[in-house]
Amino acid sequence: MGRENPGGYSTSWRPPEYTVGDDGKVVGGYAPREPNNWGRWGPEDQLGTQNLIGPEQRVAAAGLVRSGKVFSLALPIAPDAPSLSSRPRPLLTPLMTGSDAVVGSPYNEAAPGFQWSDDMLQMPTQGSTQWDALGHVMFEDSMYNGFWGGNTTTLGGARALGIDRQRESFVGRGVLVDAARHQGLDCCPDEQGIGVELLDAALAAQGVDLRSGDMLLVRTGYLAKWWTRPEGMTPEDYFARTPGISKDTIPWLHEHGVSALACDNIGVELLVPEDPEDRVLPLHVACLVDLGLTLGELWDLDALAADCAADGAYEFLLCAPPLHLPGGLGSPLNPIALK
């Protein structure tokens, strides 16, 4: 194995021209594109745009709770739920069950007289509703704020920019943009790029303004098609047609101070390149590497969107912290919107 260029493969290998310092930072390597947040919150920052949510923003967001309605934005963690073929299906395995306790299991010897049930979950951290860690993506061997891509290893996980760094994050004001309903549709058209014009028009129609620190949720409606897709359609065929956020929104996200971006699709952005000459998955690279802006995928937004349309309130308290997974490169979660 080897490479001629970052992210590529060849039978030969060319050593990089940069070096790596004792602080785990790349020296003489990738210079982030504009806009970027490298150094904005200090050279050692690993929170990225979650720095935009402080106590003031959280207190204000708590004031949005009026009716006490709660919406779970998580998909079921189940084998038939949407997932890429490259990510193994989740496996929930019983270890001890009520039936074992009823018939008398050898496990009962551990605590005679006590009956219980236990199980075990095995799954990819990005195999369901999830956040990407800032260490999930690199470009030209560099991650957010200049950390070297080699800080993530197979055996050790993320020594920098792991999802555990953000375990007290993602609590604040959430804003929903219902891109499908705004167009009078149940679902955005296949491969539609959701750009600045559509986002601005939907926000205006919904009567809500973005504020610095907001977590933006964009509903395409495409997730519902998973359950009704034609027999024989592969996950890759389904995901390839997904509508998504256009790469042209990158300056817009930065200017509005969006602290996190989540969608009801597999990759947030369009998977069919808008510009084949640009970087692969340019929104991922710009958000996670250049801006330190966390992305969330496979969020179930349909019930929340229906309620927002009914009461006209598209803002809410969003509580979506990741699991405390030291060195994790992503995290499944159960995001909660409270209205």
Short mmCIF file of C-alpha atoms in Angstrom, two decimals:
data_model
loop_
_atom_site.label_atom_id
_atom_site.label_comp_id
_atom_site.label_asym_id
_atom_site.label_seq_id
_atom_site.Cartn_x
_atom_site.Cartn_y
_atom_site.Cartn_z
CA MET A 1 0.00 0.00 0.00
CA GLY A 2 1.10 3.58 -0.47
CA ARG A 3 0.16 6.88 -1.99
CA GLU A 4 1.24 9.60 -4.34
CA ASN A 5 -1.24 12.19 -3.02
CA PRO A 6 -3.24 12.61 0.21
CA GLY A 7 -6.35 10.47 0.15
CA GLY A 8 -5.14 8.44 -2.81
CA TYR A 9 -3.71 4.97 -3.31
CA SER A 10 -0.83 3.65 -5.38
CA THR A 11 1.86 1.01 -5.16
CA SER A 12 4.47 3.71 -4.55
CA TRP A 13 4.78 6.21 -1.73
CA ARG A 14 5.83 9.82 -1.62
CA PRO A 15 6.74 11.30 1.78
CA PRO A 16 4.94 14.54 2.67
CA GLU A 17 6.74 17.85 2.59
CA TYR A 18 5.34 19.04 5.91
CA THR A 19 6.47 18.16 9.44
CA VAL A 20 4.53 17.60 12.66
CA GLY A 21 5.38 19.36 15.91
CA ASP A 22 5.29 18.03 19.46
CA ASP A 23 1.84 19.60 19.81
CA GLY A 24 0.43 17.31 17.13
CA LYS A 25 0.06 20.19 14.67
CA VAL A 26 1.08 20.19 11.02
CA VAL A 27 3.91 22.58 10.15
CA GLY A 28 4.21 23.75 6.54
CA GLY A 29 1.15 21.87 5.34
CA TYR A 30 -2.43 22.64 4.47
CA ALA A 31 -3.53 26.26 4.77
CA PRO A 32 -7.31 26.37 5.35
CA ARG A 33 -9.52 28.01 2.80
CA GLU A 34 -11.60 31.07 3.61
CA PRO A 35 -13.74 31.26 5.58
CA ASN A 36 -12.07 29.38 8.43
CA ASN A 37 -11.91 29.40 12.21
CA TRP A 38 -8.36 28.18 12.76
CA GLY A 39 -6.96 29.99 15.78
CA ARG A 40 -10.19 31.91 16.43
CA TRP A 41 -10.63 30.34 19.87
CA GLY A 42 -6.96 29.66 20.51
CA PRO A 43 -4.40 27.28 19.03
CA GLU A 44 -5.49 24.32 21.17
CA ASP A 45 -9.24 24.65 20.59
CA GLN A 46 -11.07 21.40 19.88
CA LEU A 47 -14.68 22.57 20.20
CA GLY A 48 -14.94 24.55 16.98
CA THR A 49 -18.17 26.45 16.46
CA GLN A 50 -19.68 25.01 19.63
CA ASN A 51 -17.77 27.89 21.24
CA LEU A 52 -20.56 30.08 19.86
CA ILE A 53 -23.02 28.58 22.38
CA GLY A 54 -22.41 30.05 25.81
CA PRO A 55 -24.48 30.45 29.00
CA GLU A 56 -26.40 33.39 27.55
CA GLN A 57 -27.47 31.42 24.49
CA ARG A 58 -28.49 28.41 26.60
CA VAL A 59 -30.59 30.49 28.99
CA ALA A 60 -32.33 32.15 26.05
CA ALA A 61 -32.96 28.77 24.43
CA ALA A 62 -34.49 27.42 27.63
CA GLY A 63 -37.02 30.26 27.44
CA LEU A 64 -38.36 28.83 24.18
CA VAL A 65 -39.99 25.95 26.04
CA ARG A 66 -43.67 26.97 26.30
CA SER A 67 -45.87 23.90 25.86
CA GLY A 68 -43.55 21.22 27.21
CA LYS A 69 -43.82 19.18 24.01
CA VAL A 70 -40.91 16.80 23.44
CA PHE A 71 -39.75 15.45 20.08
CA SER A 72 -37.17 12.71 19.67
CA LEU A 73 -35.25 13.27 16.43
CA ALA A 74 -33.59 9.84 16.44
CA LEU A 75 -34.08 6.95 14.08
CA PRO A 76 -34.60 3.50 15.57
CA ILE A 77 -31.27 1.74 16.03
CA ALA A 78 -32.31 -1.34 14.11
CA PRO A 79 -30.99 -3.53 11.27
CA ASP A 80 -33.57 -2.25 8.78
CA ALA A 81 -32.94 1.46 9.44
CA PRO A 82 -31.08 3.62 6.87
CA SER A 83 -27.37 2.86 6.77
CA LEU A 84 -24.55 2.59 4.28
CA SER A 85 -23.56 -0.95 3.30
CA SER A 86 -20.00 -0.20 4.44
CA ARG A 87 -21.26 0.24 8.01
CA PRO A 88 -22.34 -3.00 9.69
CA ARG A 89 -25.93 -3.15 10.84
CA PRO A 90 -26.51 -2.63 14.57
CA LEU A 91 -26.77 -5.79 16.61
CA LEU A 92 -28.68 -5.88 19.90
CA THR A 93 -27.84 -9.13 21.67
CA PRO A 94 -29.59 -10.33 24.84
CA LEU A 95 -27.17 -11.51 27.52
CA MET A 96 -29.72 -12.38 30.20
CA THR A 97 -33.49 -12.31 29.81
CA GLY A 98 -36.63 -12.81 31.81
CA SER A 99 -37.14 -16.22 30.24
CA ASP A 100 -33.66 -17.23 31.42
CA ALA A 101 -34.55 -16.09 34.91
CA VAL A 102 -37.88 -17.94 34.82
CA VAL A 103 -36.42 -21.32 33.84
CA GLY A 104 -33.32 -20.93 36.02
CA SER A 105 -30.16 -19.84 34.20
CA PRO A 106 -26.63 -20.61 35.39
CA TYR A 107 -26.26 -16.81 35.43
CA ASN A 108 -28.53 -16.78 38.49
CA GLU A 109 -25.62 -18.16 40.50
CA ALA A 110 -24.12 -14.68 40.36
CA ALA A 111 -26.97 -13.22 42.41
CA PRO A 112 -29.31 -15.92 43.78
CA GLY A 113 -32.86 -14.70 44.22
CA PHE A 114 -32.47 -11.67 41.90
CA GLN A 115 -34.07 -11.68 38.45
CA TRP A 116 -32.88 -9.34 35.67
CA SER A 117 -32.40 -8.80 31.94
CA ASP A 118 -29.26 -7.46 30.20
CA ASP A 119 -28.27 -6.94 26.60
CA MET A 120 -25.36 -5.67 24.50
CA LEU A 121 -25.32 -3.24 21.57
CA GLN A 122 -22.77 -3.41 18.74
CA MET A 123 -22.86 -0.74 16.03
CA PRO A 124 -20.82 1.83 14.10
CA THR A 125 -20.83 5.16 15.89
CA GLN A 126 -22.13 6.72 12.66
CA GLY A 127 -24.59 3.96 11.82
CA SER A 128 -27.70 5.88 12.90
CA THR A 129 -28.73 9.40 13.94
CA GLN A 130 -25.36 10.91 14.83
CA TRP A 131 -22.84 13.71 15.07
CA ASP A 132 -19.54 13.62 13.21
CA ALA A 133 -16.56 14.31 15.44
CA LEU A 134 -14.31 17.12 14.20
CA GLY A 135 -11.66 14.40 13.80
CA HIS A 136 -13.88 12.52 11.35
CA VAL A 137 -12.53 14.35 8.28
CA MET A 138 -9.13 15.63 7.21
CA PHE A 139 -7.81 17.35 4.11
CA GLU A 140 -4.24 17.06 2.91
CA ASP A 141 -3.52 15.22 6.17
CA SER A 142 -4.78 18.12 8.31
CA MET A 143 -7.80 18.38 10.60
CA TYR A 144 -9.51 21.38 12.20
CA ASN A 145 -7.22 23.99 13.76
CA GLY A 146 -4.13 22.42 12.20
CA PHE A 147 -4.12 19.10 14.03
CA TRP A 148 -2.40 16.32 12.08
CA GLY A 149 -4.56 13.55 10.64
CA GLY A 150 -2.18 11.03 12.15
CA ASN A 151 -3.61 11.89 15.56
CA THR A 152 -6.41 9.43 14.78
CA THR A 153 -5.27 5.81 14.79
CA THR A 154 -6.96 2.43 14.47
CA LEU A 155 -5.84 1.25 17.90
CA GLY A 156 -5.96 4.53 19.81
CA GLY A 157 -8.86 6.41 18.24
CA ALA A 158 -8.70 10.20 18.24
CA ARG A 159 -5.96 11.71 20.37
CA ALA A 160 -7.25 15.07 19.16
CA LEU A 161 -10.70 16.25 18.06
CA GLY A 162 -12.52 13.19 19.41
CA ILE A 163 -16.26 13.39 19.97
CA ASP A 164 -15.68 13.22 23.74
CA ARG A 165 -14.29 16.75 23.58
CA GLN A 166 -17.82 17.93 22.81
CA ARG A 167 -19.70 15.89 25.40
CA GLU A 168 -21.01 19.05 27.09
CA SER A 169 -21.99 20.68 23.80
CA PHE A 170 -25.02 20.85 21.52
CA VAL A 171 -27.44 22.32 24.05
CA GLY A 172 -29.01 25.56 22.81
CA ARG A 173 -31.38 27.07 20.29
CA GLY A 174 -32.38 24.88 17.41
CA VAL A 175 -33.92 26.27 14.23
CA LEU A 176 -35.70 24.09 11.68
CA VAL A 177 -35.77 24.91 7.98
CA ASP A 178 -38.39 22.77 6.27
CA ALA A 179 -37.03 22.94 2.73
CA ALA A 180 -39.54 20.40 1.43
CA ARG A 181 -42.70 21.95 2.89
CA HIS A 182 -41.60 25.44 1.84
CA GLN A 183 -41.67 24.20 -1.77
CA GLY A 184 -45.11 22.64 -1.27
CA LEU A 185 -43.61 19.15 -1.39
CA ASP A 186 -43.46 16.10 0.86
CA CYS A 187 -39.86 15.65 -0.22
CA CYS A 188 -37.29 17.79 -1.99
CA PRO A 189 -36.59 16.62 -5.56
CA ASP A 190 -33.91 13.98 -6.00
CA GLU A 191 -30.41 15.49 -6.06
CA GLN A 192 -31.70 18.99 -5.32
CA GLY A 193 -29.02 21.33 -4.03
CA ILE A 194 -30.41 23.35 -1.12
CA GLY A 195 -28.67 26.69 -1.45
CA VAL A 196 -28.68 30.10 0.15
CA GLU A 197 -31.69 31.38 -1.77
CA LEU A 198 -33.92 28.50 -0.64
CA LEU A 199 -32.69 28.68 2.96
CA ASP A 200 -33.26 32.42 3.17
CA ALA A 201 -36.71 32.17 1.57
CA ALA A 202 -37.80 29.37 3.91
CA LEU A 203 -36.55 31.22 6.99
CA ALA A 204 -38.39 34.36 5.93
CA ALA A 205 -41.60 32.44 5.25
CA GLN A 206 -41.31 30.71 8.62
CA GLY A 207 -40.74 34.06 10.37
CA VAL A 208 -37.54 33.06 12.12
CA ASP A 209 -34.07 34.63 12.05
CA LEU A 210 -30.79 32.82 12.59
CA ARG A 211 -28.65 33.98 15.50
CA SER A 212 -25.03 33.26 16.25
CA GLY A 213 -24.76 29.91 18.01
CA ASP A 214 -27.93 28.42 16.52
CA MET A 215 -27.98 24.77 15.54
CA LEU A 216 -29.60 24.54 12.12
CA LEU A 217 -31.74 21.53 11.18
CA VAL A 218 -32.77 21.17 7.53
CA ARG A 219 -35.58 18.83 6.52
CA THR A 220 -35.54 17.46 2.99
CA GLY A 221 -38.25 14.84 3.58
CA TYR A 222 -36.06 12.29 1.81
CA LEU A 223 -35.67 10.05 4.85
CA ALA A 224 -39.25 8.79 4.57
CA LYS A 225 -38.45 7.36 1.13
CA TRP A 226 -36.19 4.77 2.74
CA TRP A 227 -39.18 2.84 4.06
CA THR A 228 -41.00 2.89 0.69
CA ARG A 229 -38.09 2.45 -1.71
CA PRO A 230 -38.59 -0.05 -4.54
CA GLU A 231 -37.66 -3.65 -3.90
CA GLY A 232 -34.11 -4.28 -5.07
CA MET A 233 -32.94 -0.69 -4.66
CA THR A 234 -29.58 -0.83 -2.91
CA PRO A 235 -28.72 1.57 -0.08
CA GLU A 236 -26.11 3.14 -2.37
CA ASP A 237 -28.72 3.79 -5.09
CA TYR A 238 -31.04 5.33 -2.51
CA PHE A 239 -28.40 7.54 -0.94
CA ALA A 240 -26.96 8.68 -4.27
CA ARG A 241 -30.22 10.45 -5.11
CA THR A 242 -30.53 12.34 -1.86
CA PRO A 243 -31.09 16.10 -1.93
CA GLY A 244 -28.62 17.97 0.22
CA ILE A 245 -27.05 21.22 1.29
CA SER A 246 -25.14 22.99 -1.49
CA LYS A 247 -21.47 23.80 -1.03
CA ASP A 248 -22.32 27.39 -1.90
CA THR A 249 -23.81 27.76 1.60
CA ILE A 250 -20.39 27.58 3.29
CA PRO A 251 -19.84 31.38 3.58
CA TRP A 252 -23.50 31.78 4.59
CA LEU A 253 -23.16 29.28 7.43
CA HIS A 254 -20.07 31.10 8.66
CA GLU A 255 -21.61 34.56 8.42
CA HIS A 256 -24.70 33.49 10.37
CA GLY A 257 -22.66 31.85 13.12
CA VAL A 258 -24.31 28.45 12.70
CA SER A 259 -22.81 26.23 15.40
CA ALA A 260 -23.95 22.86 14.03
CA LEU A 261 -25.79 21.61 10.95
CA ALA A 262 -27.95 18.48 10.82
CA CYS A 263 -30.14 16.99 8.09
CA ASP A 264 -32.46 14.05 7.49
CA ASN A 265 -30.12 12.48 4.93
CA ILE A 266 -26.95 10.39 4.91
CA GLY A 267 -24.34 13.05 4.22
CA VAL A 268 -25.90 16.48 4.86
CA GLU A 269 -24.54 17.63 1.49
CA LEU A 270 -25.17 16.43 -2.04
CA LEU A 271 -23.35 13.18 -2.75
CA VAL A 272 -23.32 13.82 -6.51
CA PRO A 273 -20.54 16.41 -7.01
CA GLU A 274 -21.75 19.90 -7.88
CA ASP A 275 -18.27 20.63 -9.24
CA PRO A 276 -16.17 17.56 -10.13
CA GLU A 277 -13.06 19.76 -9.99
CA ASP A 278 -13.65 20.74 -6.36
CA ARG A 279 -12.68 18.78 -3.26
CA VAL A 280 -14.47 15.50 -2.62
CA LEU A 281 -17.42 16.13 -0.27
CA PRO A 282 -16.58 19.83 -0.14
CA LEU A 283 -19.14 20.72 2.54
CA HIS A 284 -17.73 18.08 4.89
CA VAL A 285 -14.22 19.38 4.38
CA ALA A 286 -15.15 23.04 4.71
CA CYS A 287 -17.31 22.54 7.80
CA LEU A 288 -15.33 19.96 9.75
CA VAL A 289 -11.79 20.95 8.74
CA ASP A 290 -11.89 24.67 7.92
CA LEU A 291 -14.68 25.89 10.20
CA GLY A 292 -14.81 23.32 12.99
CA LEU A 293 -18.58 23.13 12.39
CA THR A 294 -20.06 19.77 13.39
CA LEU A 295 -22.40 17.91 11.03
CA GLY A 296 -25.27 15.61 11.96
CA GLU A 297 -26.76 12.97 9.69
CA LEU A 298 -29.89 10.82 9.56
CA TRP A 299 -31.97 13.01 11.88
CA ASP A 300 -35.69 12.19 11.87
CA LEU A 301 -37.32 15.61 11.51
CA ASP A 302 -40.79 14.75 10.20
CA ALA A 303 -42.82 14.91 13.45
CA LEU A 304 -41.06 18.07 14.59
CA ALA A 305 -41.64 19.69 11.19
CA ALA A 306 -45.35 18.86 11.26
CA ASP A 307 -45.68 20.47 14.68
CA CYS A 308 -43.73 23.54 13.58
CA ALA A 309 -46.04 23.93 10.61
CA ALA A 310 -49.06 23.60 12.89
CA ASP A 311 -48.06 26.18 15.50
CA GLY A 312 -45.79 28.38 13.36
CA ALA A 313 -42.87 28.07 15.82
CA TYR A 314 -39.70 26.86 14.11
CA GLU A 315 -37.36 27.53 17.07
CA PHE A 316 -36.93 25.35 20.14
CA LEU A 317 -34.55 24.18 22.82
CA LEU A 318 -32.34 21.47 21.33
CA CYS A 319 -30.48 19.06 23.60
CA ALA A 320 -28.24 16.71 21.62
CA PRO A 321 -24.96 15.94 23.43
CA PRO A 322 -22.92 12.99 22.14
CA LEU A 323 -22.07 9.94 24.20
CA HIS A 324 -18.88 10.16 26.26
CA LEU A 325 -16.76 8.05 23.92
CA PRO A 326 -13.06 8.78 24.56
CA GLY A 327 -11.33 9.00 21.20
CA GLY A 328 -14.57 8.48 19.30
CA LEU A 329 -14.89 9.74 15.72
CA GLY A 330 -18.64 10.10 15.91
CA SER A 331 -21.52 9.31 18.22
CA PRO A 332 -25.03 7.96 17.95
CA LEU A 333 -27.52 10.08 19.84
CA ASN A 334 -31.15 10.75 20.67
CA PRO A 335 -31.57 14.48 19.98
CA ILE A 336 -34.46 16.06 21.84
CA ALA A 337 -36.32 19.18 20.71
CA LEU A 338 -38.44 20.87 23.39
CA LYS A 339 -41.12 23.42 22.50
#
